[in-house]
XYZ file of C-alpha atoms in Angstrom:
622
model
C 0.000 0.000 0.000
C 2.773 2.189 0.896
C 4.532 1.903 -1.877
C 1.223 2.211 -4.337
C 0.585 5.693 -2.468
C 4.635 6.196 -3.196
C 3.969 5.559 -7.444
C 0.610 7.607 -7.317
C 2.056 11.172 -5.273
C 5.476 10.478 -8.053
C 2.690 10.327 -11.480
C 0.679 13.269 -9.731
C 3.564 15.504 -8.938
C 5.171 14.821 -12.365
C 1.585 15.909 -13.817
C 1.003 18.664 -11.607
C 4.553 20.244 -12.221
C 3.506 20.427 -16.111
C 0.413 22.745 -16.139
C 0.377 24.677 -19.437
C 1.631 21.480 -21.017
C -1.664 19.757 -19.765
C -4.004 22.583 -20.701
C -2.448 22.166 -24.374
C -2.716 18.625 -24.291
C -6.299 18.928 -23.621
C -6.860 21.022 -25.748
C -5.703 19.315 -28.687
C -7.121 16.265 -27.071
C -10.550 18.037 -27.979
C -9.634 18.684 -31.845
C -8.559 14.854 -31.601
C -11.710 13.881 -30.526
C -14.032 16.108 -32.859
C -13.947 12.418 -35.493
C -15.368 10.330 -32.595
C -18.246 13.155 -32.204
C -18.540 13.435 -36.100
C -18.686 9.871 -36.715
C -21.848 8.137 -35.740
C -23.865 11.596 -36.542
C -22.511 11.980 -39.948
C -23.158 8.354 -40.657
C -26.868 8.997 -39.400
C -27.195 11.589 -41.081
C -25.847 10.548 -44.474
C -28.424 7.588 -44.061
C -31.624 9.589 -42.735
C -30.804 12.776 -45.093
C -29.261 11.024 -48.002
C -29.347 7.058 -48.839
C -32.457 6.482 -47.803
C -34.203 9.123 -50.091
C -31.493 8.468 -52.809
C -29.719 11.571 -52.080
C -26.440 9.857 -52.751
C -24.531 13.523 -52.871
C -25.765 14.028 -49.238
C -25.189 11.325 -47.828
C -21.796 11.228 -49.766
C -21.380 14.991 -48.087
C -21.774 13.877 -44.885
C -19.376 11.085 -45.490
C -16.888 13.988 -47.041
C -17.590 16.164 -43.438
C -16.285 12.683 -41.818
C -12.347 12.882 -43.826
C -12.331 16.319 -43.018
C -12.625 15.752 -39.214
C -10.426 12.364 -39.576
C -7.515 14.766 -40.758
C -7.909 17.173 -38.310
C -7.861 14.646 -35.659
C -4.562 13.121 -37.631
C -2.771 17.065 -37.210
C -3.705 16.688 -33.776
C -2.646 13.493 -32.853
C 1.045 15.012 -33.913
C 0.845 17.914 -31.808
C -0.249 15.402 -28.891
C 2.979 13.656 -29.107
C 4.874 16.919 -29.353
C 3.812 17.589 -25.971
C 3.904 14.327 -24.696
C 7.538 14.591 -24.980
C 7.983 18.006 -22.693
C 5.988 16.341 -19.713
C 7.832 12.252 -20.683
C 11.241 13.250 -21.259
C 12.081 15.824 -17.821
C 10.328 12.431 -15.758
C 13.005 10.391 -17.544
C 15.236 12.548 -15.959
C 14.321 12.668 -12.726
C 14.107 8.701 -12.796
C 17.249 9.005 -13.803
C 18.905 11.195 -11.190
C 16.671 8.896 -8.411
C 18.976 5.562 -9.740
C 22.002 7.624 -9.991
C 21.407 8.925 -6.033
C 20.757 5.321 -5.030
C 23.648 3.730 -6.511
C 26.065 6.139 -4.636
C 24.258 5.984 -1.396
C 24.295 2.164 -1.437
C 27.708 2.477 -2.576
C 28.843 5.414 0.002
C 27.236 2.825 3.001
C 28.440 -0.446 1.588
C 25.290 -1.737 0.053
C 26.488 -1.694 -3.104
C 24.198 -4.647 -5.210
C 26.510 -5.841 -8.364
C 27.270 -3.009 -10.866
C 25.672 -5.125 -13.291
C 22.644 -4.573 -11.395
C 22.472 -1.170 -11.719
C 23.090 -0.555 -14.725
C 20.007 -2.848 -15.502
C 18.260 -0.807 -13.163
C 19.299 2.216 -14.785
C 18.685 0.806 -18.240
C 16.043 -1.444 -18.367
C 13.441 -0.205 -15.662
C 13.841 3.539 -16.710
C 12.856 2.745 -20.159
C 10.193 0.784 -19.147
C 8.784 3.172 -16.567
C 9.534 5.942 -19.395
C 7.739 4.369 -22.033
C 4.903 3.054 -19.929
C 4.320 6.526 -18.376
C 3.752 7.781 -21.763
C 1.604 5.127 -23.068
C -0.893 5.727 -19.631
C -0.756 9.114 -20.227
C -1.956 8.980 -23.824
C -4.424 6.186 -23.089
C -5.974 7.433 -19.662
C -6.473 10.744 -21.376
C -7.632 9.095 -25.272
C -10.224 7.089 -23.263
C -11.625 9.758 -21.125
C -12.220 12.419 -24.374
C -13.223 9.442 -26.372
C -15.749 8.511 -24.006
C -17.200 11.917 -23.596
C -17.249 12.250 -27.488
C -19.166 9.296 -28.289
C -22.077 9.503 -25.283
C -22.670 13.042 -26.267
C -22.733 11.861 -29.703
C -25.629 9.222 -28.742
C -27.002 11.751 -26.709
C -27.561 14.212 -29.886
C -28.562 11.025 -31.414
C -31.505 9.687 -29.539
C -31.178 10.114 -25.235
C -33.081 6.823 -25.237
C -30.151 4.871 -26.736
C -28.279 5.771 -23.835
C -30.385 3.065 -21.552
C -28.821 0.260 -24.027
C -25.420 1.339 -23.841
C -24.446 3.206 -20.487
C -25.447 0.419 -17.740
C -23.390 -2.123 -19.542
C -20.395 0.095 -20.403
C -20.062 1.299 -16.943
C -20.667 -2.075 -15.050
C -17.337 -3.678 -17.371
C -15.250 -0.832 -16.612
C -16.485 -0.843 -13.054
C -15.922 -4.472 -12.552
C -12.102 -4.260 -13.997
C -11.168 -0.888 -12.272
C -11.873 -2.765 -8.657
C -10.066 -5.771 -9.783
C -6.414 -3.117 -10.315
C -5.590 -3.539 -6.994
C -5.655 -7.103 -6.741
C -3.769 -7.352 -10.183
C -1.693 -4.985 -9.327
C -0.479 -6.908 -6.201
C -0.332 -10.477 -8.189
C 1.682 -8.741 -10.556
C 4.213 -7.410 -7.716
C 3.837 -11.003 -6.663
C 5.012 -12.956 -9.531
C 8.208 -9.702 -10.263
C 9.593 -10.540 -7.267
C 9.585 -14.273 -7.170
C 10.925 -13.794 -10.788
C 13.829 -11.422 -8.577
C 14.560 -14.233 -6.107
C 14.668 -17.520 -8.470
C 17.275 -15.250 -10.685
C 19.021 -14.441 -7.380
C 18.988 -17.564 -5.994
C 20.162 -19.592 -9.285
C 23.146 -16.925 -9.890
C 24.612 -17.384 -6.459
C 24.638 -21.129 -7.842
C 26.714 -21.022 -10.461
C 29.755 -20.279 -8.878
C 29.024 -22.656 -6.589
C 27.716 -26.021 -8.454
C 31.308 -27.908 -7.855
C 31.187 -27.402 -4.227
C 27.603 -28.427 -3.946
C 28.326 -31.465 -5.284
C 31.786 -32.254 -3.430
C 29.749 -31.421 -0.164
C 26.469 -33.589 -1.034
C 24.686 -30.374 -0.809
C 22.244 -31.422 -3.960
C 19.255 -32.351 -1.921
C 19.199 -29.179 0.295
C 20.268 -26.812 -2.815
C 17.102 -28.660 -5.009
C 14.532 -28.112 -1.947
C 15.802 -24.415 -1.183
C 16.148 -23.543 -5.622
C 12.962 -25.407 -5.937
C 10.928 -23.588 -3.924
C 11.236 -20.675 -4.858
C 10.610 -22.091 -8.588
C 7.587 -23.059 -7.113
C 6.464 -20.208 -5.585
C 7.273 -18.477 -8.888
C 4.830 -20.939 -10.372
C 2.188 -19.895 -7.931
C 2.133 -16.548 -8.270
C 2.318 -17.405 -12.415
C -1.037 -19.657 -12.214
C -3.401 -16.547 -9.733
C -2.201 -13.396 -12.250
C -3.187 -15.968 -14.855
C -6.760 -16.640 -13.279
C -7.192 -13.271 -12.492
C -6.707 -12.211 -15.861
C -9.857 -13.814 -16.602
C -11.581 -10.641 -15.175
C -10.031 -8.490 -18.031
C -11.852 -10.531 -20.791
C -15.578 -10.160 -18.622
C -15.049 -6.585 -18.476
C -14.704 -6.414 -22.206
C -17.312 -8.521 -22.960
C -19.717 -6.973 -20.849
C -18.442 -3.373 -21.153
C -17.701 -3.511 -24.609
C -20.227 -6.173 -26.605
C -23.230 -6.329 -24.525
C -24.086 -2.905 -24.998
C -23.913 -4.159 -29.347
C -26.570 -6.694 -28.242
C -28.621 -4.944 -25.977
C -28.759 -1.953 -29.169
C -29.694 -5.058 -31.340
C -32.289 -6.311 -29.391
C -34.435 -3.127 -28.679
C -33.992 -1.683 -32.431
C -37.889 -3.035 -32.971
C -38.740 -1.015 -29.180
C -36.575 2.316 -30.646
C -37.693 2.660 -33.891
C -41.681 2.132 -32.853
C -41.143 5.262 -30.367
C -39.261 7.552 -33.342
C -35.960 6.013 -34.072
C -34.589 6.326 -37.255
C -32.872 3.521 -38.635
C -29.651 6.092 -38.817
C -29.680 6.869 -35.185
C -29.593 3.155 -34.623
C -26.824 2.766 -37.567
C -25.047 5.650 -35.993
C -25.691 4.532 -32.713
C -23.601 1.028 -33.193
C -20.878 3.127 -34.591
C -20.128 5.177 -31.975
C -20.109 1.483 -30.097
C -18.016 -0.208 -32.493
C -15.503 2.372 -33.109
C -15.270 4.799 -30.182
C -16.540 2.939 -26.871
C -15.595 -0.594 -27.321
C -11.669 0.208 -28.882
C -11.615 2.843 -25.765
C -12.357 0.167 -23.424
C -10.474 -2.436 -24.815
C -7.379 -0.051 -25.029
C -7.525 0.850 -21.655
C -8.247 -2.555 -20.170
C -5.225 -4.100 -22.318
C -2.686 -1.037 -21.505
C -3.632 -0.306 -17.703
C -3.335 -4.147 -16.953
C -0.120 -4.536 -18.736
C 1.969 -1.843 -19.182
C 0.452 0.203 -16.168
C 1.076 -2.443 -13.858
C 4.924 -2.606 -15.497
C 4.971 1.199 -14.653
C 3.193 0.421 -11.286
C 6.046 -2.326 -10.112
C 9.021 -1.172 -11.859
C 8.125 2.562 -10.682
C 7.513 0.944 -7.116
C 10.997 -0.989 -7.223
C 12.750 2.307 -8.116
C 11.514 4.482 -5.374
C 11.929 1.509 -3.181
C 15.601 1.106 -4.019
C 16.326 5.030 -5.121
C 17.493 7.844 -2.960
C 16.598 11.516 -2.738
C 17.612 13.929 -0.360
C 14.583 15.984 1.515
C 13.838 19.149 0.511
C 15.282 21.581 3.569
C 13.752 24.993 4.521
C 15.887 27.709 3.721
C 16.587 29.030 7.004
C 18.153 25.709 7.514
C 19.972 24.566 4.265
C 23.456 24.897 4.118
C 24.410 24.002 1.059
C 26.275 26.431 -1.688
C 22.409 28.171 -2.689
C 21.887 29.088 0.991
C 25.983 30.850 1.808
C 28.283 32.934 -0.356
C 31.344 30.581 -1.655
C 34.483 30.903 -0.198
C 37.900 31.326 -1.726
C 39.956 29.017 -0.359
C 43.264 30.327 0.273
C 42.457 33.904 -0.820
C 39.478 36.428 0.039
C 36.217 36.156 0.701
C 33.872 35.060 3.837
C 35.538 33.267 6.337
C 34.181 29.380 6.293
C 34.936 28.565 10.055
C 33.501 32.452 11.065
C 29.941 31.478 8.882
C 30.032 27.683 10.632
C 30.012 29.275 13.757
C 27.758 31.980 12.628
C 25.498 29.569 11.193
C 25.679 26.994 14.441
C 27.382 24.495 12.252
C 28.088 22.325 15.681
C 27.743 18.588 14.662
C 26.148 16.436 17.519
C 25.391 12.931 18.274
C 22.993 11.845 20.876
C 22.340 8.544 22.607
C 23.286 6.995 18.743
C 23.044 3.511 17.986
C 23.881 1.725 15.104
C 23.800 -2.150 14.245
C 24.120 -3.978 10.341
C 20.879 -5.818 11.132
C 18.470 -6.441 14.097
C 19.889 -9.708 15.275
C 23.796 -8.569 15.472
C 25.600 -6.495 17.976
C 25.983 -2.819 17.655
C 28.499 -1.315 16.375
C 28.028 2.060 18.081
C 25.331 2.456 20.816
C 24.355 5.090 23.116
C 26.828 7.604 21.700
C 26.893 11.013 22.531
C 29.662 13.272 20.558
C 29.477 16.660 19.713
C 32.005 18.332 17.172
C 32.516 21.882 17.360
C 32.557 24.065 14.567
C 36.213 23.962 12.979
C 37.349 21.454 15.325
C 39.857 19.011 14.377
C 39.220 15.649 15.856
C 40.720 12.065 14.853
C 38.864 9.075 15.660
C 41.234 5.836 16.325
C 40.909 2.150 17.278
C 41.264 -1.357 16.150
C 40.441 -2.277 12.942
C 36.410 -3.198 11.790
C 36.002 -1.272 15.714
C 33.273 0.699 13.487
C 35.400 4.222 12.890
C 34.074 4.099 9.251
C 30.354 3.567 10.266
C 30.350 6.801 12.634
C 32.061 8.770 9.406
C 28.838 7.476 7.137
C 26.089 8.300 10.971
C 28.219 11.821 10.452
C 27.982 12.216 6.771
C 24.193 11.081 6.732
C 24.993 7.931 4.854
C 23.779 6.257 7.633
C 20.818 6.509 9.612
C 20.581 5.293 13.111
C 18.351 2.940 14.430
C 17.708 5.392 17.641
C 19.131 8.130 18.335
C 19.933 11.337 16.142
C 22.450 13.181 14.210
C 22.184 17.053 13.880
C 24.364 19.525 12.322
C 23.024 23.384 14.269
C 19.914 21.762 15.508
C 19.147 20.103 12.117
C 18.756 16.290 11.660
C 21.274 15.761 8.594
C 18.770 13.542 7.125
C 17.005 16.551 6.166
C 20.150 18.419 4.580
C 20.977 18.299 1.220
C 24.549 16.718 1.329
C 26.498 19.554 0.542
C 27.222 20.553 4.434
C 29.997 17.999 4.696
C 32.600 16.626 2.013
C 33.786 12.450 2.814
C 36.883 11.500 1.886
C 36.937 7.537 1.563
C 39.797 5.183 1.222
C 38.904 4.568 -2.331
C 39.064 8.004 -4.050
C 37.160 8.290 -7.131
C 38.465 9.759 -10.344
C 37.081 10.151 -13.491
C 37.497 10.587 -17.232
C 38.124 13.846 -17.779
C 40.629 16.845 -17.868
C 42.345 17.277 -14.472
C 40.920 20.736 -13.766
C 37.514 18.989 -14.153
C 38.455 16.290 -11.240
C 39.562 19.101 -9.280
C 37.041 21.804 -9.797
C 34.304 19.199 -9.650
C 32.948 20.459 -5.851
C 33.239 23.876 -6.776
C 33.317 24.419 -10.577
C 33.566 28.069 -10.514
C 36.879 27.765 -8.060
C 39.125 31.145 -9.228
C 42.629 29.726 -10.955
C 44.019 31.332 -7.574
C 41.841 28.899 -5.631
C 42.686 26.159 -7.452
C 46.727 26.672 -7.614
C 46.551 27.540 -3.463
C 44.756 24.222 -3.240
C 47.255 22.164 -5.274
C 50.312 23.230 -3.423
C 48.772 23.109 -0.006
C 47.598 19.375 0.003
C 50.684 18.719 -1.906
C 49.154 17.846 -5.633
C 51.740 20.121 -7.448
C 54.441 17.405 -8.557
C 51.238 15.237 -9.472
C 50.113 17.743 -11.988
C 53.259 18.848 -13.697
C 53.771 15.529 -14.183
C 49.922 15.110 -16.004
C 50.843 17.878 -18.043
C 49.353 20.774 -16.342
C 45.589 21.181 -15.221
C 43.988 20.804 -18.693
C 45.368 17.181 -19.317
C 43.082 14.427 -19.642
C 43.117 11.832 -17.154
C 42.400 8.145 -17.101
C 42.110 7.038 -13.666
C 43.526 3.505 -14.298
C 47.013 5.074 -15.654
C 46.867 6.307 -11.603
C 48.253 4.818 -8.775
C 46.179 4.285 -5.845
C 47.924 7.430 -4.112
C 47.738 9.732 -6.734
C 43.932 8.819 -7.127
C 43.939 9.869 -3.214
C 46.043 12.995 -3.871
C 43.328 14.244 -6.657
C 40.303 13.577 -4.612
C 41.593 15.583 -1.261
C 42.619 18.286 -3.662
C 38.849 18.214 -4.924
C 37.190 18.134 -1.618
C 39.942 20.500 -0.114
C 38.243 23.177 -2.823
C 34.840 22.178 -1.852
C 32.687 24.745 0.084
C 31.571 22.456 2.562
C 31.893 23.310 6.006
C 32.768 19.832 7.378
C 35.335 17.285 5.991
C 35.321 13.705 6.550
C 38.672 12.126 5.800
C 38.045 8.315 6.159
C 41.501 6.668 5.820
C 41.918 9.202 2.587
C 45.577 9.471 2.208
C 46.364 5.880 3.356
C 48.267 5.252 0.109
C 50.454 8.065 0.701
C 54.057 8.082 1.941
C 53.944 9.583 5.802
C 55.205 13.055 4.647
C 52.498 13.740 2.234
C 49.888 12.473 4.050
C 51.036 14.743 7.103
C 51.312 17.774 4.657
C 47.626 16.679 3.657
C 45.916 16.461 6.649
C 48.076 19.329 7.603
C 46.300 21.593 4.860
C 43.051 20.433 6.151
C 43.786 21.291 9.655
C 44.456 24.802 8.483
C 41.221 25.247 5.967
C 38.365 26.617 7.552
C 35.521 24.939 8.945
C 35.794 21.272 10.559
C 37.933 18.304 10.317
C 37.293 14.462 11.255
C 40.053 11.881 10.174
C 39.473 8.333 10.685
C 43.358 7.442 11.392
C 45.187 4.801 9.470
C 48.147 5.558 11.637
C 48.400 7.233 15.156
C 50.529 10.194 13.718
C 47.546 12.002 12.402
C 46.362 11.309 16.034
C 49.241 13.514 17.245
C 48.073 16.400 14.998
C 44.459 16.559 16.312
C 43.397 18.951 18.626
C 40.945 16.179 20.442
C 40.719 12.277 19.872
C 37.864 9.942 19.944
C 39.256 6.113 20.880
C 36.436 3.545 19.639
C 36.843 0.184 21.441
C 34.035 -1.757 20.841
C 30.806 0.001 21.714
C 32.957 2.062 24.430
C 34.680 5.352 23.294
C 36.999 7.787 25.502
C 37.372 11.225 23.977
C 40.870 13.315 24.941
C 43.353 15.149 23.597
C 47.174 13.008 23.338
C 48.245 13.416 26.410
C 45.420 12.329 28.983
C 44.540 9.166 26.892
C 47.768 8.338 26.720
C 47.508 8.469 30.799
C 43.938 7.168 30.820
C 43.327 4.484 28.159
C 45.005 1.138 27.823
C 43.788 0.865 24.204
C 45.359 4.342 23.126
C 48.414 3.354 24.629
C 48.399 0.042 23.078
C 48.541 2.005 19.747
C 50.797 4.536 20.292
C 53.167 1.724 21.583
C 52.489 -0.477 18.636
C 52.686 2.357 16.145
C 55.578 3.799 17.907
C 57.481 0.400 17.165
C 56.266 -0.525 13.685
C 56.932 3.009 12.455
C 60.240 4.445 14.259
C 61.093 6.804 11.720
C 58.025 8.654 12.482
C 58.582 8.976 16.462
C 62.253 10.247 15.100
C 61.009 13.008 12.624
C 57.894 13.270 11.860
C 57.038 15.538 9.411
C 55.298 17.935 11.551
C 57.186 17.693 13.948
C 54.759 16.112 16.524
C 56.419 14.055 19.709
C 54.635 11.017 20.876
C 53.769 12.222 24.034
C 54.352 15.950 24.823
C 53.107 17.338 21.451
C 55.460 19.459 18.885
C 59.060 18.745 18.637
C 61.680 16.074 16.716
C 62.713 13.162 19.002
C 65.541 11.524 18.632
C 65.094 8.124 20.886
C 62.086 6.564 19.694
C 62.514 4.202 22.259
C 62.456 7.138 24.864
C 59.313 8.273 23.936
C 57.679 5.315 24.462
C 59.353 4.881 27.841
C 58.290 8.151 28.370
C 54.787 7.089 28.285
C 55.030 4.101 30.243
C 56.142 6.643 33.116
C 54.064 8.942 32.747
C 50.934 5.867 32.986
C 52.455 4.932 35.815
């Protein structure tokens, strides 16, 4: 039901967002129609007025009239399409963009299905939805003008004729209209037992050898079969109910031909001609039965296609709420920075703008039977704070980046950036940074530039030297070179993205892991840029040192977390000391010179005794 009401508020906005179009396509709808109205009247009339009396130029006038309003209806039917295509084509579009926003928020929270799936999402049921949109559109509104034509037709006619002909028509449509919902769930039915006996026979066929080695034939056949059978099932009750499609017709759509037939004798006795009656069937025949049978055949096909394949993509798409004004922050609602260079200050219009980011009493679990990976957690990051979250690896420090960024929602709990849940915000408050940075094909200025694509050349050369990017792109070839991300190593992939996002006018940065590829010195002159841009940081370490530039630290272990700055975890918490000790002896060269300069324990300086450091510590715990 939900997702029916979903489908029907989607058609009706689309419609509603299109209102000149609509007032055109009714009216040319009308000068389509003007045949239908002209046809059963003309052929009265040519009989009554002309055959009958051997008039044959009448009658063959009449006929004549007919063409004439046949070719008008053709010029129409042209402009229909026309117009068709400015209300089809911007729906497309959004469908489009819905996919598109799906794709990279399953991807963004690691519920990525198989890039083959969506591009058949993208491919296959945006066509469909496309094209079936714009046949229901063209057949809801032919059959309501057509209708209207022909029963005012037989109403100029002879009123009594409508007694033959309305009861029956309305009682078929009647009948098939309530039977849409039913149909319509069937259908849903049998699509998605199609979806799982595809699913479950591809995860087979990597698999059939090791079935068979483990005598897992038996329990493979019972679980594949099934689901074959419940495909079956669901095959055999659309079937049945399809049944109700060829009643309506034949009730809606012949029985008013017989009823006509039968009371000719009772019409013509009370002043009937035998035209009326001729034109009478014809407005039957060729206006009210097609109509019918158009509209029973395309609603219970291909609008129950657009119905479930509109349904799956709203289901599995993404869009981001639409956020008051006072409360967006994206680049429409501020003035765009320079970074490096004049303009408003971004950390000055967080503050101003209460761009605190707070977490309260969140909790967070892949699935309602498995532990939590963060529960009860109550953060709160200041505007233009710089904080590094640590801990052991799969601890969770990537799932509180995605709660942060809004990738994530909690299961209770909420996540607000100034008061405002980020569920409702339209992305563009916070840049992430993930592990595997994303280039595309394109010049280099356009990877950079891509977050703010009006960045001054100023901007953009500040940018490249502060994060460190400037041997990368001489060696390109300067900022209009093409690039093809798989010529790139893994680093200097990383190195183009924090560029990117360093331009970006966000007010928050996420840097999950992002310069892990890097050598220690550039990813300290990195993260050091980004402690120096306005506005907030968060770094989800891959090693302690960028713990030792952070003003505060967050230590995940487990579902606990101790927030500090270095020097009172290192007093208070096991874990942190546990990886400054192990860091401190897997990477020595750091404790000894670390690029900025950063001692172990009391902050800012070059040590020369890594060893001493970590003795240091040991004291100082004790």
């Amino acid at each position: 039901m939900r997702t029916t009401t979903g489908v029907t508020r989607v058609l009706l906005t689309t419609l509603r967002g299109h209102p000149r179009d609509l007032v055109r396509l009714a009216g040319w709808s009308v000068v389509e129609v003007i045949p239908v109205y002209v046809s059963g009247r003309a052929i009265a009339l040519a009989v009554d007025e002309g055959f009958r009396h051997g008039r044959l130029e009448v009658g063959l006038g009449w006929l004549g009239l007919l063409a004439v309003a046949v070719l008008a209806g053709a010029i129409a039917v042209r402009r229909i399409y026309l117009l068709l295509a400015s209300i089809v084509e911007p729906f497309r579009d959004e469908l489009v963009r819905r996919v598109v926003a799906g794709a990279v928020h399953r991807a963004a929270t690691g519920d990525d299905p198989p890039g083959a799936v969506g591009v058949a999402r993208l491919t296959r049921q945006v066509e469909v939805v496309r094209d079936s949109f714009a046949g229901m559109v063209m057949v809801v509104r032919g059959f309501a003008f057509t209708v209207t034509g022909a029963l005012l037709g037989l109403l100029s006619l002879n009123p009594a004729v409508l007694a033959f002909v309305v009861p029956p028509f309305a009682v078929g449509l009647g009948v098939f209209l309530a039977s849409l919902s039913t149909l319509a769930a069937r259908q849903r039915r049998l699509t998605l037992a199609d979806e799982e006996v595809a699913g479950a026979v591809g995860a087979l066929t990597g698999g059939l050898r090791d079935i068979v080695a483990a005598g897992g034939e038996d329990r493979t056949r019972a679980s594949v079969g099934a689901r074959v059978d419940a495909q079956a099932a669901a095959t055999r009750a659309l079937a049945w109910l399809t049944t109700v499609r060829t009643f309506a017709l034949t009730v809606g759509g012949w029985l008013p031909v017989v009823l006509l037939v039968i009371g000719a004798p009772w019409l013509l006795r009370r002043g009937a001609s035998p035209g009326s009656i001729l034109g009478a069937l014809t407005y039957i025949l060729y206006a009210l039965q097609p109509a019918l049978q158009t509209l029973v055949h395309a609603v219970g096909g291909s609008g129950l296609q657009l119905a479930i394949n509109l349904g799956r993509i709203i289901e599995t798409g993404h869009t981001e709420p639409a956020l008051p004004a006072s409360a967006r922050t994206g680049p429409a609602a501020r003035t765009e920075p320079e970074c490096g260079g004049p303009g408003p200050d971004r950390q000055g219009a967080a503050r101003r703008a209460g761009h605190d980011l707070e977490l309260r009493e969140v909790t967070f679990a892949y699935g309602p039977h498995v532990e939590p990976v963060v529960e009860h957690l109550d953060l709160t990051v200041p505007a233009g704070d710089h904080l590094v979250i640590v801990g052991p690896s799969g601890v969770g420090k990537s799932t509180l980046a995605l709660l942060m960024a809004g990738l994530l929602s909690p299961q209770s709990g909420l996540v607000r950036l100034g008061g405002v849940p980020v569920a409702a915000l339209d992305g563009a408050y916070r840049v992430l940074i993930p592990q595997e940075a994303y280039v595309f094909t394109g010049t280099l200025a356009e990877n950079l530039t891509y977050l703010r694509p009006d960045a001054p050349a100023p901007d953009l050369d500040a940018a490249v030297e502060l994060v460190g990017s400037r041997p990368l792109v001489d060696r390109l070839g300067g900022y209009d070179a093409i690039v093809a991300p798989s010529a790139l190593s893994a680093g200097e992939r990383q190195l183009i993205a924090l560029t990117r996002s360093y331009l970006s006018p966000a007010p928050i940065a996420i840097l999950d892991e992002a310069a892990c590829h890097l050598d220690l010195a550039a990813e300290a002159r990195a993260e050091r840029a980004f402690a120096r841009r306005p506005g907030t940081l968060v770094v989800i370490a891959h090693r302690m040192s960028s713990a030792m530039r952070a003003a505060r630290i967050l230590v995940m272990d487990g579902v606990s977390t101790q927030l500090g700055d270095h020097s009172n975890l290192l007093a208070s918490s096991p874990l942190y000391q546990d990886l400054v000790g192990h860091w401190g002896t897997s990477e020595p060269a750091l404790l000894a010179g670390d690029p900025d300069g950063v001692d172990a324990v009391t902050g800012p300086r070059f040590v020369d005794d890594p060893g001493q450091v970590i003795a240091d510590g040991a004291n100082r715990q004790a």
